[in-house]
Coordinates of C-alpha atoms in Angstrom, one line a residue:
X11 CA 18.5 41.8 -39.4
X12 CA 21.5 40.8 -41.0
X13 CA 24.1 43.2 -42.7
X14 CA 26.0 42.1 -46.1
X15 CA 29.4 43.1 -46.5
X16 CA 28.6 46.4 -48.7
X17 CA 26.2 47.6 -46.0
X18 CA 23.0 47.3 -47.2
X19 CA 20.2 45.7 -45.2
X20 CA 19.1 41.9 -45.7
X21 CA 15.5 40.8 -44.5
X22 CA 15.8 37.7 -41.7
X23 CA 14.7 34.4 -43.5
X24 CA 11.1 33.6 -42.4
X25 CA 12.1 30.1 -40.9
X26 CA 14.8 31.9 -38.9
X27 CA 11.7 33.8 -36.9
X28 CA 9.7 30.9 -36.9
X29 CA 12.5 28.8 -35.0
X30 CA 12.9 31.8 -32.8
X31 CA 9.4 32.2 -31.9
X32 CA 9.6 27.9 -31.5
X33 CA 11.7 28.4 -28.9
X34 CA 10.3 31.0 -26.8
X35 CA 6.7 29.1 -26.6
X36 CA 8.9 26.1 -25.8
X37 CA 10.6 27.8 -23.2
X38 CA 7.6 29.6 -21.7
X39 CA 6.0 25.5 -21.4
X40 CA 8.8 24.3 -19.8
X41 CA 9.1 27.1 -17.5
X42 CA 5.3 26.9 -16.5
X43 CA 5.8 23.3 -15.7
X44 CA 8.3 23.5 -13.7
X45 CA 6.5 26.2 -12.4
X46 CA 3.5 24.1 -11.3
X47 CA 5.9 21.3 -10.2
X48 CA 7.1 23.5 -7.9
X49 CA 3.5 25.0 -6.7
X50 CA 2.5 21.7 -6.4
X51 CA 5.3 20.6 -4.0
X52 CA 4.7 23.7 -1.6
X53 CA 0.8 23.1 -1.8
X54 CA -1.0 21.7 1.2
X55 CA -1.8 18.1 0.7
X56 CA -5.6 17.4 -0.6
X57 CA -7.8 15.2 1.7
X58 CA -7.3 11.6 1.0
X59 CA -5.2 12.4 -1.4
X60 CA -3.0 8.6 -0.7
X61 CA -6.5 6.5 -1.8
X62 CA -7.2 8.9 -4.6
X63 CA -3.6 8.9 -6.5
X64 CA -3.5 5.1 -7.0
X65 CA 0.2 4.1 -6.9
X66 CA -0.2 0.5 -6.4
X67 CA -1.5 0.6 -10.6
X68 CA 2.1 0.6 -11.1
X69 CA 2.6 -3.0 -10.2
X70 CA 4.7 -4.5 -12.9
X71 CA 3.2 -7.5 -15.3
X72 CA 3.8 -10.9 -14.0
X73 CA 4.1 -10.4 -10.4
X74 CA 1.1 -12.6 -9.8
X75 CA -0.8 -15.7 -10.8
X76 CA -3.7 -17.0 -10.2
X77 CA -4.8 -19.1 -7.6
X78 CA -7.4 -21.9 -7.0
X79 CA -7.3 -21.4 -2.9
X80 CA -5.7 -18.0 -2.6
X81 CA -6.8 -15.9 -5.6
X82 CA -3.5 -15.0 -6.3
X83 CA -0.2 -16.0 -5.9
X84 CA 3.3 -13.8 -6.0
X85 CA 5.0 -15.8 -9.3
X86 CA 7.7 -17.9 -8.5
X87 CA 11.2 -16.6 -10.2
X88 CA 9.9 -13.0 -11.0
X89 CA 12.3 -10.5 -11.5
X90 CA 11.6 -6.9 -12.3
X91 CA 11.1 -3.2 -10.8
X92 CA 8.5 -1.8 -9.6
X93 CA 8.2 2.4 -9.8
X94 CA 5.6 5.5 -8.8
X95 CA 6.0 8.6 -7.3
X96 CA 8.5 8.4 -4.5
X97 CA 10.4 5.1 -5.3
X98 CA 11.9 2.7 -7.7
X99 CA 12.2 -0.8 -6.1
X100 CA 13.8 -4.0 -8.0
X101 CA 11.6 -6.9 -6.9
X102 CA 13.0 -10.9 -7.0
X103 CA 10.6 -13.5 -6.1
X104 CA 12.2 -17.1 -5.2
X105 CA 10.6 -20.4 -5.8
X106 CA 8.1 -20.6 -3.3
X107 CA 6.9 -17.2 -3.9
X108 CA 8.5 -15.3 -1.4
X109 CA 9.8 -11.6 -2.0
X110 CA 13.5 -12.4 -1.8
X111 CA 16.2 -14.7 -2.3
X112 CA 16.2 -18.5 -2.0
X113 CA 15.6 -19.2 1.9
X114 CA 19.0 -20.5 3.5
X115 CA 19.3 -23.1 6.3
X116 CA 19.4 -21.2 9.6
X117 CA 16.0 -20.2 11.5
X118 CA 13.8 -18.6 10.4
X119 CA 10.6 -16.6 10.9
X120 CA 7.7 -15.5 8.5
X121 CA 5.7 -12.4 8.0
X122 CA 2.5 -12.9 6.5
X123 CA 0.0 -10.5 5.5
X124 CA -1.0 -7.6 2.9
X125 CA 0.8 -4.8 0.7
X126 CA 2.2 -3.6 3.9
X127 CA 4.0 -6.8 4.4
X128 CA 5.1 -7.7 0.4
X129 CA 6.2 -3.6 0.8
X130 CA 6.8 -2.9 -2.7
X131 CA 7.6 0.2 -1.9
X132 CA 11.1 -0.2 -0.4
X133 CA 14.1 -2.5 -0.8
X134 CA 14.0 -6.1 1.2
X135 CA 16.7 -4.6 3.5
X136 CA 13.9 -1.3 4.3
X137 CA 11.5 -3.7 5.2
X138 CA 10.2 -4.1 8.3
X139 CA 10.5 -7.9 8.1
X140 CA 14.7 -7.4 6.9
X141 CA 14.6 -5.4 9.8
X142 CA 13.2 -7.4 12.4
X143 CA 15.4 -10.6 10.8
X144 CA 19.0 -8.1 10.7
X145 CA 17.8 -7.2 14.7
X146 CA 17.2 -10.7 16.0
X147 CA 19.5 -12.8 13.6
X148 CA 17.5 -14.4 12.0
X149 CA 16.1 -15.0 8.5
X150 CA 12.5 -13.5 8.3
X151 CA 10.9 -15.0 5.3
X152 CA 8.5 -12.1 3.5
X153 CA 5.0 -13.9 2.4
X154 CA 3.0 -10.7 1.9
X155 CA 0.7 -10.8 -0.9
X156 CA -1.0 -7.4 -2.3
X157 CA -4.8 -7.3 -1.3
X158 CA -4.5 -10.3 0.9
X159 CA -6.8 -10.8 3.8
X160 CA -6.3 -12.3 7.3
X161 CA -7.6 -15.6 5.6
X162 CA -5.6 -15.8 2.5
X163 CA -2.4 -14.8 4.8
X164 CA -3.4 -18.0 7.1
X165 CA -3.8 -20.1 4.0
X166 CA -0.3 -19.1 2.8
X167 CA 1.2 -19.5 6.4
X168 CA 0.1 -23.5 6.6
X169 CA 1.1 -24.1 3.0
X170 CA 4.5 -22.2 3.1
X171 CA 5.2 -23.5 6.9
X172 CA 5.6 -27.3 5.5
X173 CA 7.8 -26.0 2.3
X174 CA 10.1 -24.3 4.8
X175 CA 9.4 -24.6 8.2
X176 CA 9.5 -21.6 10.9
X177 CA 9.3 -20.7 14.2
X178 CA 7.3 -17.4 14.5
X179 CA 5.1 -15.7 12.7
X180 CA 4.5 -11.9 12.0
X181 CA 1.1 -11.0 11.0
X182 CA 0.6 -7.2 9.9
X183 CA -3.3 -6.8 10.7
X184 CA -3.9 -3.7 8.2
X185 CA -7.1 -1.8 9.8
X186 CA -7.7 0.3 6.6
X187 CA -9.5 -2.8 5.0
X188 CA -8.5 -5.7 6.6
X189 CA -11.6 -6.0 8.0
X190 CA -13.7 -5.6 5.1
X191 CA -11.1 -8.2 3.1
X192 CA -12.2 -10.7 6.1
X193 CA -15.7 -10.3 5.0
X194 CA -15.2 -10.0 1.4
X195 CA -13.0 -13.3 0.8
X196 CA -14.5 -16.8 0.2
X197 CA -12.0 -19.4 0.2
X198 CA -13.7 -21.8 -1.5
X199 CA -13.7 -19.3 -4.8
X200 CA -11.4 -20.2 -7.6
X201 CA -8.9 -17.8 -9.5
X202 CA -10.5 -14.8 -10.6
X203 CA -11.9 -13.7 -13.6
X204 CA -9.7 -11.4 -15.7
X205 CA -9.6 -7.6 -14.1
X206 CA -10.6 -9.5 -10.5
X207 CA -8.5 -9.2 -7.4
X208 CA -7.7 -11.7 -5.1
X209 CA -10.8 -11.2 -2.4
X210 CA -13.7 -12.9 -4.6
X211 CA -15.9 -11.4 -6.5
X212 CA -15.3 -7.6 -5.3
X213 CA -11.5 -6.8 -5.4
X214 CA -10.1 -5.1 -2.1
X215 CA -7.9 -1.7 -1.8
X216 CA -4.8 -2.1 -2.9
X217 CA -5.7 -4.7 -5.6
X218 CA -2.5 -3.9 -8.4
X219 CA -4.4 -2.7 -11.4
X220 CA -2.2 -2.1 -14.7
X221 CA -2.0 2.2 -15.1
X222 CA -1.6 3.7 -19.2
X223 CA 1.4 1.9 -20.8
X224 CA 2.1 5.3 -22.5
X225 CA 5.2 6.2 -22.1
X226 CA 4.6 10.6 -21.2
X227 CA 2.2 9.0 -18.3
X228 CA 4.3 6.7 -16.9
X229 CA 7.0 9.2 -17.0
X230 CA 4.9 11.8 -15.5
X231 CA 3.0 9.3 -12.8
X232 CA 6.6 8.2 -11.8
X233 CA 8.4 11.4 -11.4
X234 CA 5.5 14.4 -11.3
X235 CA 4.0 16.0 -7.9
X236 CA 1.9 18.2 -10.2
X237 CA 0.2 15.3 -12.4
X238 CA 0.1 13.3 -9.0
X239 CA -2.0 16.8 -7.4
X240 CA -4.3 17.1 -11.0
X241 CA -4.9 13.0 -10.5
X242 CA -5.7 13.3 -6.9
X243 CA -7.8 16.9 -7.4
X244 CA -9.8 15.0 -10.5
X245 CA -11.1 12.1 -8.5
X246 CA -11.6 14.4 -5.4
X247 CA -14.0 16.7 -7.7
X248 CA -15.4 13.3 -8.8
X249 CA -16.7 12.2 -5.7
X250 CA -19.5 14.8 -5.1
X251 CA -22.7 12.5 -5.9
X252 CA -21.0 9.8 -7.3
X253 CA -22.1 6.0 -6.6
X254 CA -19.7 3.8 -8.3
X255 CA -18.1 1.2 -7.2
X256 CA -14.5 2.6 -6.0
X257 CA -16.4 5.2 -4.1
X258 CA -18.6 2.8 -2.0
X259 CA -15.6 0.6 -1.2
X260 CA -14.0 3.5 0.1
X261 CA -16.9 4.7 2.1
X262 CA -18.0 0.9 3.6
X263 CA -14.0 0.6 4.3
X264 CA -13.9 4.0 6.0
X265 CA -17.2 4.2 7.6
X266 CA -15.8 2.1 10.7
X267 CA -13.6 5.1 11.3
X268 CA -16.8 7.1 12.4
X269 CA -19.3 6.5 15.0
X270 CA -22.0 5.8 12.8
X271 CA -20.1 3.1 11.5
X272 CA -19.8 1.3 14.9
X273 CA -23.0 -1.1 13.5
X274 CA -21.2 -1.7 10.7
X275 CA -17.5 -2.7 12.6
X276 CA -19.6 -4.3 14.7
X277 CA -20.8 -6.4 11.9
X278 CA -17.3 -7.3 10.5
X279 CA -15.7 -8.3 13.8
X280 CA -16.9 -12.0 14.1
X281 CA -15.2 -12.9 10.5
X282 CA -12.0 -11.4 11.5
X283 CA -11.9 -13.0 14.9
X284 CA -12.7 -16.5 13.3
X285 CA -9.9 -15.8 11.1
X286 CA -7.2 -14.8 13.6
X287 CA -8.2 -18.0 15.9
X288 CA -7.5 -20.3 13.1
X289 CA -4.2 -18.5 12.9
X290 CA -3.6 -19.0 16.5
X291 CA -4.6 -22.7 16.4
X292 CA -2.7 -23.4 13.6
X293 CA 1.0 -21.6 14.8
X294 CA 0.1 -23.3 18.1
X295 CA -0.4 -26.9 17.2
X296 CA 3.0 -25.7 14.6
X297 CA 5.1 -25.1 18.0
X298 CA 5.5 -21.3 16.4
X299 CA 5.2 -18.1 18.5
X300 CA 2.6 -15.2 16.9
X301 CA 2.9 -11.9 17.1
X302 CA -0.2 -9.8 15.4
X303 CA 0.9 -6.0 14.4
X304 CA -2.0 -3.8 14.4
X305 CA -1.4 -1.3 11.7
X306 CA -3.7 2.3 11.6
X307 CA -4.1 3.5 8.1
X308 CA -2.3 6.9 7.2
X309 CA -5.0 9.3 8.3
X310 CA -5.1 7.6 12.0
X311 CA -2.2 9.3 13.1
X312 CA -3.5 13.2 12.4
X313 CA -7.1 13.6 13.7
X314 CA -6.7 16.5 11.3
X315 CA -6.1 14.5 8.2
X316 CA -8.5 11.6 9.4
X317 CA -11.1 14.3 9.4
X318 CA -10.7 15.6 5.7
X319 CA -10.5 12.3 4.8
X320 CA -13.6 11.1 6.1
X321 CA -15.5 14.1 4.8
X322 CA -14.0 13.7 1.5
X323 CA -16.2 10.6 1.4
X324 CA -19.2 12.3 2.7
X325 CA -18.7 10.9 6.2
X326 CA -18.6 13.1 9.4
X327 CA -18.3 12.2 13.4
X328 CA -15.1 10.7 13.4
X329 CA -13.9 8.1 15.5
X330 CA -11.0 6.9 14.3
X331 CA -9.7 4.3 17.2
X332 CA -13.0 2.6 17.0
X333 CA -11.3 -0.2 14.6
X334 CA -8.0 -0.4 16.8
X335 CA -9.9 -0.3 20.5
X336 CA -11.8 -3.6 18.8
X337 CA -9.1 -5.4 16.9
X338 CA -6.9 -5.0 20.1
X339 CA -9.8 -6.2 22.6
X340 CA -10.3 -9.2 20.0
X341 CA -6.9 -10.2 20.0
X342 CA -6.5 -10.2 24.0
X343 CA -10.0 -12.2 24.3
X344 CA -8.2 -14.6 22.2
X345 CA -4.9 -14.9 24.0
X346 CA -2.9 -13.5 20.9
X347 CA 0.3 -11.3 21.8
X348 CA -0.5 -7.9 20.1
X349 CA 1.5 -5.0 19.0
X350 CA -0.2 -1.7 18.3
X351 CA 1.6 0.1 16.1
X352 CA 0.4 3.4 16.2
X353 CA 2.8 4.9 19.1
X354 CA 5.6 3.8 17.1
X355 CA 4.4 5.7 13.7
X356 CA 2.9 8.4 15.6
X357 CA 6.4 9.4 17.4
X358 CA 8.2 9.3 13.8
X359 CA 6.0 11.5 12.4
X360 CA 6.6 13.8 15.4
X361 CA 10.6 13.1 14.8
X362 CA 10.1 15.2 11.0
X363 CA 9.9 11.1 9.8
X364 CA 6.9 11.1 7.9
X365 CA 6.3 7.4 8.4
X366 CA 3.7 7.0 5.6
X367 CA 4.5 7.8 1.9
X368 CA 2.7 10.9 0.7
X369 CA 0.5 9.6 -2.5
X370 CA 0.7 5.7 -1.7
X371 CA -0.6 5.5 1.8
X372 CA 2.1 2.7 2.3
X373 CA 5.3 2.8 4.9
X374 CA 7.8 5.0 3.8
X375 CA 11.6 3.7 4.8
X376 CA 11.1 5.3 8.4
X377 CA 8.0 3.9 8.5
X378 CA 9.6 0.5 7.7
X379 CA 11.4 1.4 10.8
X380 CA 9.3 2.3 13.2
X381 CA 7.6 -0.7 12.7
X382 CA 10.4 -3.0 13.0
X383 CA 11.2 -1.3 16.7
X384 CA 7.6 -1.8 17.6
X385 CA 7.2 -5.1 16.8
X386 CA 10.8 -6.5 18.2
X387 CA 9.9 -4.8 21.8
X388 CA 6.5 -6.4 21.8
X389 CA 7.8 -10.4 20.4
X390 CA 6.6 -12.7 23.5
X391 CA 10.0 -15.0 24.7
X392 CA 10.9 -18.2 23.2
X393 CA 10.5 -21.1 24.5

C-alpha cells in the first residue's frame, strides 16, 4: 500500500497485484523445471532408455537422397548441423558423398558401414575413422551411411573405390541390427517410397526420421534431460501389450541377444556371411587390406543394463554374446581379420568414460576413441 504525501492511505492498483501475482506463478514454473531437470539428471537411467528416446529424428533435411541401388545416398555438397541431447555437430558432405572435405592426393583408406561410421554425433576429427587416419597418417575416407547394411556398405565400397581409390578398408559390423539389415535389404529395390528408409520395404533402427519442427520441442529435445526422461518413460509405459511395428523391430532385433533367439540368429547368419564374402572378394581382387570391427550395442557391455533391456521388450534368458561368439566365428571361417570391439569399450566404461552416449545409443567422443585404439592394434601388415 502506497502512502501520498499528506499521509493518507492509497489502495494498490489492481494490475499492480495482478503483475505481482504473474510473477510468483512464473517463478514457481521455472523453479519446478529446473527442479525436475535436476531430478531427472540424478535419476537412475530407464531400461532401454537409448532405443526409446529417438535422437537420430534430429537428422537435418537434405542429408540424403534417394537411391536406385542403395536406397539412399548421403547428398553431395550438404552443409548443415545436426543437434539432440548431448551434441551439436556441423556436418559437410563433399562431392562423392563422403562426410568431409574434398579427398586430397595422398593414400588413403575408407571406412564403410552404418550410423556408427557416418557418426553424426561427433566432429570428423572425434571420429573413429579421423582417428585411425591422424594415428597412421593417412587420409581415412568416412562412407558411412545411416541405416546401412553390410550390403549397401559393400555396394558403396566398389562404387566409391573406382571414384577414389584406396588401400584398406574399415568395416564397422554393428550387431545391434546389422544382422537383421542383412536380411531386410534387397538390392535390386529402387529408392523408397516417401517416409521409407534405406533397407526395403521395412526401414531399419536408426533410419533418420524428421522429429516436431516446433520450435519449444526442438528446444526442449536438444537441451532437456527431463523431456528426454518423460519421452523415454512414455514409450516404456507404451510397450506393455503393444504390437506395432517399432516394437516388433525392436524385439526380432533383440531377441538374438537371448537364448531363445539362437533359432532366430541362427537364421540370419547365412545372409550376413554372403555379404561379408563379397566384401572380402571384392577388397581382395582390389589389392586392399580389410579389417571388420565388430561393434556390441550399448547394453552388451553391462549384463545389468542388457537385462532391463531385454525385459523391457518382454524378453528374458539373456545371452548377450550369442551375436558376437557367431559374427566372430563367421569372420574367421572366412579368413577375414577381425576386431572385437568390446574389450576396448568395456575398459572405458570402467576408466569413468562412458563410451556410449546416454539417450542415442551411439559412441560418445571416448567411445570414438576406444575404437580407434582397437581397431589400429588389430589392422593386419601391409604388403
Amino acid at each position: 500500500m502506497r502512502l501520498p504525501k499528506r499521509g493518507r492511505p492509497v489502495p494498490e492498483a489492481p494490475h499492480g497485484r495482478g503483475l505481482a501475482r504473474g510473477g510468483l506463478a512464473m517463478a514457481g514454473l521455472v523453479m519446478g523445471a529446473l527442479l525436475a531437470e535436476l531430478t531427472a539428471r540424478l535419476a537412475a537411467p530407464i531400461p532401454a532408455e537409448e532405443l526409446l528416446f529417438g535422437a537420430p529424428d534430429a537428422s537435418p533435411v537434405g542429408l540424403y537422397t534417394a537411391d536406385d541401388t542403395l536406397r539412399l545416398v548421403p547428398t553431395p555438397g550438404f552443409t548443415g548441423d545436426i543437434a539432440a541431447l548431448g551434441y551439436r555437430v556441423p556436418i559437410r558432405i563433399d562431392s562423392h558423398g563422403l562426410r568431409g572435405g574434398e579427398p586430397g592426393n595422398g593414400r588413403r583408406w575408407m571406412a564403410i558401414g552404418d550410423s556408427f561410421t557416418i557418426a553424426v554425433q561427433v566432429t570428423e576429427a572425434d571420429t573413429f575413422a579421423g582417428r585411425v587416419g591422424a594415428h597412421a597418417g593417412v587420409e581415412v575416407l568416412n562412407a558411412g551411411v545411416d541405416g546401412y547394411s553390410t550390403w549397401q556398405a559393400t555396394r558403396r565400397y566398389e562404387a566409391l573405390d573406382r571414384a577414389v581409390p584406396v588401400d584398406t578398408v574399415l568395416l564397422t559390423c554393428f550387431l545391434g541390427n546389422d544382422l537383421l539389415d542383412n536380411e531386410r535389404y534387397q538390392p535390386t529395390q529402387g529408392p523408397p517410397p516417401a517416409g521409407a528408409g534405406p533397407a526395403g520395404s521395412a526401414p531399419p533402427s536408426h533410419t533418420p526420421v524428421r522429429l516436431s519442427t516446433d520450435p519449444v520441442t526442438r528446444f526442449f529435445f536438444n537441451h532437456s534431460v527431463a523431456f528426454a526422461w518423460a519421452r523415454v518413460a512414455g514409450r516404456r509405459y507404451r510397450l506393455d501389450g503393444a504390437d506395432d511395428f517399432d516394437t516388433r523391430r525392436f524385439r526380432d532385433e533383440l531377441a538374438i541377444f537371448t537364448r531363445g533367439g539362437a533359432g532366430r540368429l541362427a537364421q540370419l547368419l547365412p545372409r550376413t556371411e554372403q555379404a561379408l564374402r563379397e566384401l572380402r572378394d571384392l577388397t581382395r581382387a582390389s589389392g586392399d587390406r580389410l579389417l571388420v570391427a565388430v561393434a556390441p550395442p550399448a547394453f552388451a557391455i553391462d549384463p545389468t543394463r542388457a537385462a532391463a533391456t531385454l525385459e523391457a521388450f518382454g524378453l528374458a534368458d539373456p545371452d548377450v554374446d550369442a551375436p558376437r561368439r557367431a559374427v566372430l566365428r563367421v569372420l574367421g571361417d572366412l579368413g577375414v581379420t577381425a576386431c572385437d570391439l568390446q574389450p576396448a569399450l568395456e575398459a572405458s566404461a570402467a576408466r569413468g568414460e562412458p563410451p556410449y552416449l546416454r539417450f542415442d545409443g551411439h559412441w560418445s567422443v571416448a567411445g570414438h576413441a576406444a575404437a580407434a585404439s582397437a581397431m589400429v592394434a588389430c589392422l593386419p601388415p601391409e604388403g
